[in-house]
PDB file of C-alpha atoms and ligand atoms in Angstrom:
ATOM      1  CA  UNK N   1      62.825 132.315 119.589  1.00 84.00           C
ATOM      2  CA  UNK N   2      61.880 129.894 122.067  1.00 90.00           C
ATOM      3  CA  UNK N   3      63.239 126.433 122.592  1.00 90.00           C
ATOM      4  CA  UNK N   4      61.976 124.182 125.341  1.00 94.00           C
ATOM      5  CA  UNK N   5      65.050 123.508 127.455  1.00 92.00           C
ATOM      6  CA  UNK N   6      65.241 119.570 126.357  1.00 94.00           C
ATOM      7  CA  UNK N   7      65.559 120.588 122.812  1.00 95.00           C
ATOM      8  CA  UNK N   8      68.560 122.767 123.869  1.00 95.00           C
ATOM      9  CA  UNK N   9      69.975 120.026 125.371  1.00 96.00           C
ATOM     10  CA  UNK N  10      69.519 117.528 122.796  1.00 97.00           C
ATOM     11  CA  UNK N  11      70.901 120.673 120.352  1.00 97.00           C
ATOM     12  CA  UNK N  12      74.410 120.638 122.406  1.00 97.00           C
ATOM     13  CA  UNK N  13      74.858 117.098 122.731  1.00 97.00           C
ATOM     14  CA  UNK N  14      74.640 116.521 119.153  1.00 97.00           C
ATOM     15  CA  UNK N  15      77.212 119.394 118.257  1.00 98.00           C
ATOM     16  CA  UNK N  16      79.325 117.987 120.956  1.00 98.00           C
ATOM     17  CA  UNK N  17      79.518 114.447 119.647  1.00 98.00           C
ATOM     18  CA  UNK N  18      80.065 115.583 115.924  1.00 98.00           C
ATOM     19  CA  UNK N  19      83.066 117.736 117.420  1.00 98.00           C
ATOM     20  CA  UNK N  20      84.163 114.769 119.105  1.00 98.00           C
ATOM     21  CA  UNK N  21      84.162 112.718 116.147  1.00 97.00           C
ATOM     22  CA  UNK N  22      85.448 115.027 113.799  1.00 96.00           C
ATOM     23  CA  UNK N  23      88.700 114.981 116.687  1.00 96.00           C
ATOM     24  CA  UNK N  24      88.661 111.344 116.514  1.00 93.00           C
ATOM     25  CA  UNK N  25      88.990 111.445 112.831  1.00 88.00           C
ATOM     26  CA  UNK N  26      92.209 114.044 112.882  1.00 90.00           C
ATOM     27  CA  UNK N  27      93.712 112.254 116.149  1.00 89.00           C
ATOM     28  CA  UNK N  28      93.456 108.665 114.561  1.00 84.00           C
ATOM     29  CA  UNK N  29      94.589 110.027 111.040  1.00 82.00           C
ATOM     30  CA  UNK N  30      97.399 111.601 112.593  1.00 83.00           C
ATOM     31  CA  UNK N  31      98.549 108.648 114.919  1.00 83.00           C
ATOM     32  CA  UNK N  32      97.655 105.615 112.460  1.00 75.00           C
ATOM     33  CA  UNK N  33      99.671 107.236 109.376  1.00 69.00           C
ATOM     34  CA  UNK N  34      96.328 106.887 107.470  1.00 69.00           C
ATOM     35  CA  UNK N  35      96.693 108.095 103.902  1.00 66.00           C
ATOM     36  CA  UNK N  36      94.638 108.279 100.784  1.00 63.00           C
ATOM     37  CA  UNK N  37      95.676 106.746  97.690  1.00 59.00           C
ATOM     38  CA  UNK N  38      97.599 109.477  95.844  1.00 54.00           C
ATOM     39  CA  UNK N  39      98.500 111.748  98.079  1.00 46.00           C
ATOM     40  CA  UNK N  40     102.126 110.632  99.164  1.00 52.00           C
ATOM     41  CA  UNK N  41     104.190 112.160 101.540  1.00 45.00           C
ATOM     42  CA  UNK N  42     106.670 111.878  98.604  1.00 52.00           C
ATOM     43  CA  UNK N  43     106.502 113.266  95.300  1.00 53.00           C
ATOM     44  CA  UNK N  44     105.911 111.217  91.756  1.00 57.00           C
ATOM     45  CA  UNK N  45     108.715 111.522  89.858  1.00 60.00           C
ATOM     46  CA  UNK N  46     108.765 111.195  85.740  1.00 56.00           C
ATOM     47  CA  UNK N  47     110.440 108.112  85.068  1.00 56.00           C
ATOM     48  CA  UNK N  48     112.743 109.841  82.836  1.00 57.00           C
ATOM     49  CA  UNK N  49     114.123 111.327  85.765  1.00 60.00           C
ATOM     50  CA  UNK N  50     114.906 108.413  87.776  1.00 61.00           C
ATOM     51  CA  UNK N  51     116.624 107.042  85.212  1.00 62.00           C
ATOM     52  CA  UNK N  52     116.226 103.439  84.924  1.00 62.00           C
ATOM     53  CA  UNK N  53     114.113 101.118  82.518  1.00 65.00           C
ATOM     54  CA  UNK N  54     110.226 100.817  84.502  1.00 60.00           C
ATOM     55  CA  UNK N  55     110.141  97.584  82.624  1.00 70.00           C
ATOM     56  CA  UNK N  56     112.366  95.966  84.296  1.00 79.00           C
ATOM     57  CA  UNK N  57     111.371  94.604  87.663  1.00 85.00           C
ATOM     58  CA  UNK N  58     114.142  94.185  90.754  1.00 87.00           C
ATOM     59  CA  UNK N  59     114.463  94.189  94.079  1.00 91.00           C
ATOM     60  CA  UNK N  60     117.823  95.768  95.522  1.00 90.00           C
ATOM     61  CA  UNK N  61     119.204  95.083  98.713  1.00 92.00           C
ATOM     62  CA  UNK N  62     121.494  98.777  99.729  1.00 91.00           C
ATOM     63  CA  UNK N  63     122.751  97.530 103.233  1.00 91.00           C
ATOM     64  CA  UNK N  64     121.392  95.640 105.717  1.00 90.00           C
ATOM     65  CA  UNK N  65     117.630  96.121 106.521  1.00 91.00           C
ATOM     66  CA  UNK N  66     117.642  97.996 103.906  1.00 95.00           C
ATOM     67  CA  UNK N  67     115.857  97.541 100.025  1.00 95.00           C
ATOM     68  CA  UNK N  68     114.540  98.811  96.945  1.00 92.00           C
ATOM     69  CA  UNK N  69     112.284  97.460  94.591  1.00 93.00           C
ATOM     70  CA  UNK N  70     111.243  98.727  90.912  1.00 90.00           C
ATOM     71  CA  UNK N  71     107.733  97.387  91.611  1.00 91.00           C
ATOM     72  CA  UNK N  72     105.798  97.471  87.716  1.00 89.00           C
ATOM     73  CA  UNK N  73     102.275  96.890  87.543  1.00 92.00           C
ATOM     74  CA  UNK N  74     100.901  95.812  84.369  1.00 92.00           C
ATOM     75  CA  UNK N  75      97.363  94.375  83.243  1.00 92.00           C
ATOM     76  CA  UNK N  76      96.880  92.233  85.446  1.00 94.00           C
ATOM     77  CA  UNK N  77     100.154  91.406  87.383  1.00 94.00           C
ATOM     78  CA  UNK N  78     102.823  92.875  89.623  1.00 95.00           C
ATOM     79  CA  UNK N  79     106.145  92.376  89.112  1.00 91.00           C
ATOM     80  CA  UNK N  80     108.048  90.741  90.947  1.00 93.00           C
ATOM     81  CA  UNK N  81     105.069  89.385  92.250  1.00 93.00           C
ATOM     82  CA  UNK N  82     106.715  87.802  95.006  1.00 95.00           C
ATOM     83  CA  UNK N  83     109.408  90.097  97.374  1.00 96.00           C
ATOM     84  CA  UNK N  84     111.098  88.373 100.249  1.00 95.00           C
ATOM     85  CA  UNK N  85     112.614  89.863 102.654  1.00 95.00           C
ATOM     86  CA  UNK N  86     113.750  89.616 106.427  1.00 95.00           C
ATOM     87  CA  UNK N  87     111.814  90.893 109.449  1.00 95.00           C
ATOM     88  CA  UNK N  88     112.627  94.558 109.848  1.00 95.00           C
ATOM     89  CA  UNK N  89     113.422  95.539 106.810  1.00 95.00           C
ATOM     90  CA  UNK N  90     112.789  98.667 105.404  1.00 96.00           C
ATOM     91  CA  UNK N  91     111.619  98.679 101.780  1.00 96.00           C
ATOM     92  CA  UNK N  92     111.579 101.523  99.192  1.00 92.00           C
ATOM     93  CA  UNK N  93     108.975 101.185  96.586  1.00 92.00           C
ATOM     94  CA  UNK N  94     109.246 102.330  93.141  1.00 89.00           C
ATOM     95  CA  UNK N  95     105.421 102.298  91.989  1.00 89.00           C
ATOM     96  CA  UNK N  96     104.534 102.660  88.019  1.00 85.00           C
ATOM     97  CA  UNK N  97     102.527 101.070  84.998  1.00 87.00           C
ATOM     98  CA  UNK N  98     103.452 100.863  81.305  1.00 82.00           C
ATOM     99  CA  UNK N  99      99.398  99.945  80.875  1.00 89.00           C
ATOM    100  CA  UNK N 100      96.447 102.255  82.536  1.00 92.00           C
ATOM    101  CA  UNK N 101      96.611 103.479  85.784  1.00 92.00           C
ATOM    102  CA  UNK N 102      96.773 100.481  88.330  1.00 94.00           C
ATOM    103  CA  UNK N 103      96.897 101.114  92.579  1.00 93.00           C
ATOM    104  CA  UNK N 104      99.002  99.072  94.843  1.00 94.00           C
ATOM    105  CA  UNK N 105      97.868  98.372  98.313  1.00 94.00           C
ATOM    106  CA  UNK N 106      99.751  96.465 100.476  1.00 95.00           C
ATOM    107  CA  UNK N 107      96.948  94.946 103.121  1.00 94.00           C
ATOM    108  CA  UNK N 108      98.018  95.338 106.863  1.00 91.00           C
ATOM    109  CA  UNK N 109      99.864  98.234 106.263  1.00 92.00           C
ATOM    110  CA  UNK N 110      99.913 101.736 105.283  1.00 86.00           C
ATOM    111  CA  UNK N 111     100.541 101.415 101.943  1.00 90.00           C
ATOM    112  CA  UNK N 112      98.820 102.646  99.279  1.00 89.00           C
ATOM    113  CA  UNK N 113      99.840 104.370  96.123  1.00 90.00           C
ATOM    114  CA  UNK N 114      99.045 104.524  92.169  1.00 89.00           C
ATOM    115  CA  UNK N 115     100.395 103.507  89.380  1.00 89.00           C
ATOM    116  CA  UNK N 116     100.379 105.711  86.647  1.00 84.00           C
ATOM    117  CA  UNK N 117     101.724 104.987  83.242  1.00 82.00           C
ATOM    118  CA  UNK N 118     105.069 107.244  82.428  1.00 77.00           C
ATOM    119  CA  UNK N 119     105.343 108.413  86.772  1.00 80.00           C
ATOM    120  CA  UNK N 120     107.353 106.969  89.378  1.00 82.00           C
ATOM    121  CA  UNK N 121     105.908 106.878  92.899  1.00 85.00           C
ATOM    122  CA  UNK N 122     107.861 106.357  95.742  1.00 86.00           C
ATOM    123  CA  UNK N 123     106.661 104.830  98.925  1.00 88.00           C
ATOM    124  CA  UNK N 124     108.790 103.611 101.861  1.00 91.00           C
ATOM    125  CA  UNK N 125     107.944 100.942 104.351  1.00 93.00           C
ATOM    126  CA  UNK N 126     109.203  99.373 107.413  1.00 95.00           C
ATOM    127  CA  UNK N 127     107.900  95.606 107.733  1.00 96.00           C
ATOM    128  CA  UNK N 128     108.456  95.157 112.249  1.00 94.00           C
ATOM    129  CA  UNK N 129     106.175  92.043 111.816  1.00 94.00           C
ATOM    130  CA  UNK N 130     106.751  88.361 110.147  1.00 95.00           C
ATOM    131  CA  UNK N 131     104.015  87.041 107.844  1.00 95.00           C
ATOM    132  CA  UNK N 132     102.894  87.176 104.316  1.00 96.00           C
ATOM    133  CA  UNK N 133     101.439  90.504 103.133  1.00 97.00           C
ATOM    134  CA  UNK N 134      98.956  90.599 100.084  1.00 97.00           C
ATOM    135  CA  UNK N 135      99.433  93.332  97.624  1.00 97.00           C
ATOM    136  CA  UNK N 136      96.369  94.320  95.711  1.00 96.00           C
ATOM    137  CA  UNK N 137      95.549  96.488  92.832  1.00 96.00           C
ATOM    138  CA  UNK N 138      93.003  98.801  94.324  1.00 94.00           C
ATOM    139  CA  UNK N 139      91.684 101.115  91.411  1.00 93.00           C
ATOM    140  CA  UNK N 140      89.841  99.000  88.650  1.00 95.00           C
ATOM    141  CA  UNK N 141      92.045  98.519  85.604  1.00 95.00           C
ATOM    142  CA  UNK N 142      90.031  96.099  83.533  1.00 94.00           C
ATOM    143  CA  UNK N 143      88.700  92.404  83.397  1.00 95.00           C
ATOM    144  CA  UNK N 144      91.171  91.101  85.968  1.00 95.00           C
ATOM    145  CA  UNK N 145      91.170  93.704  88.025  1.00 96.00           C
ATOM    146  CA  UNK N 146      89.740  91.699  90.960  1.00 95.00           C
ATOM    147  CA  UNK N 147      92.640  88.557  90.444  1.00 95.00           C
ATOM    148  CA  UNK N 148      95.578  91.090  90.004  1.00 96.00           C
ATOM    149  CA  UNK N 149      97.892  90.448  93.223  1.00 96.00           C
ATOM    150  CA  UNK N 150     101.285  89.376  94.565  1.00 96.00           C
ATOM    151  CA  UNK N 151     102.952  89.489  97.858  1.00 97.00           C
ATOM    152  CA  UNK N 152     105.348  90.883 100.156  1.00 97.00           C
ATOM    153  CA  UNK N 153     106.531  87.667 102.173  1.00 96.00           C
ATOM    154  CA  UNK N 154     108.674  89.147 105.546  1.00 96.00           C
ATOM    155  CA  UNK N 155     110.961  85.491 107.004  1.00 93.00           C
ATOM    156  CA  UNK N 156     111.214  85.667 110.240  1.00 90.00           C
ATOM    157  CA  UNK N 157     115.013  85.854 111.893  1.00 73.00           C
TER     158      UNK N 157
HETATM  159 CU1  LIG O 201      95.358  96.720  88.173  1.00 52.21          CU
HETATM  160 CU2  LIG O 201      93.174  96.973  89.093  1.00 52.21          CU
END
């Protein structure tokens, strides 16, 4: 089959640029720590398993720098809905919902995770900046879906 030498051209610089994109895609997903919403690095665990009551909000300091919080989303609230903490501090999540399946996404940051009723997920986070951090509830859970919120606030030191 004949094609007129342009053509050709045309052909291999649009299989080059998809090829380029598709590599921008991996590099940037790679290097940014870009995740989709359920598919943690770490495992959901029943909540029978960890062992503690998932209706009972807390945030846990272990050491210094270091914290846990039993994050509980519910129609339509987090709780705590407000977690301070110093700059630098490294923060394990405990993610569930005694309701319908919320998401938690913590804007500026790489966090995102559901919340399903009767599982535990578990997402860790270091906050290196100072500033107030909006956590949202990013899969629709009902009529105040869109107001459902609370906030991370890192003090500076
Ligand atoms: Cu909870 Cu949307």
């Amino acid at each position: 089959m004949h094609i007129h030498p342009y053509e050709r051209r045309w052909i291999k610089f649009s299989v080059l640029l998809l090829a380029v994109f598709a590599l921008a895609i991996v590099i940037s997903s790679a290097t940014l720590g870009i995740r989709l919403p359920g598919m943690e690095s770490e495992p959901l665990l029943a909540a029978e398993q960890a062992g503690f009551d998932p209706e009972e909000p807390w945030v846990r300091e272990l050491g210094p720098g270091r914290y846990e919080v039993n994050l509980f989303a519910k129609a339509f609230y987090f709780a705590p809905g407000e977690i301070e903490i110093p700059v630098g501090s490294t923060v394990t999540f405990y993610v569930h919902s005694s309701d319908v399946i919320h998401g938690l996404k913590i804007v500026g940051t790489n966090v995102s995770i559901m919340a399903v009723p009767n599982q535990i997920g578990r997402v860790t986070y270091t906050f290196k900046e100072p500033g107030e951090y909006l956590m949202l509830c990013h899969e629709y859970c009902g009529v105040g879906h869109h107001v459902m919120n609370g906030r991370v606030v890192v003090s500076a030191q």
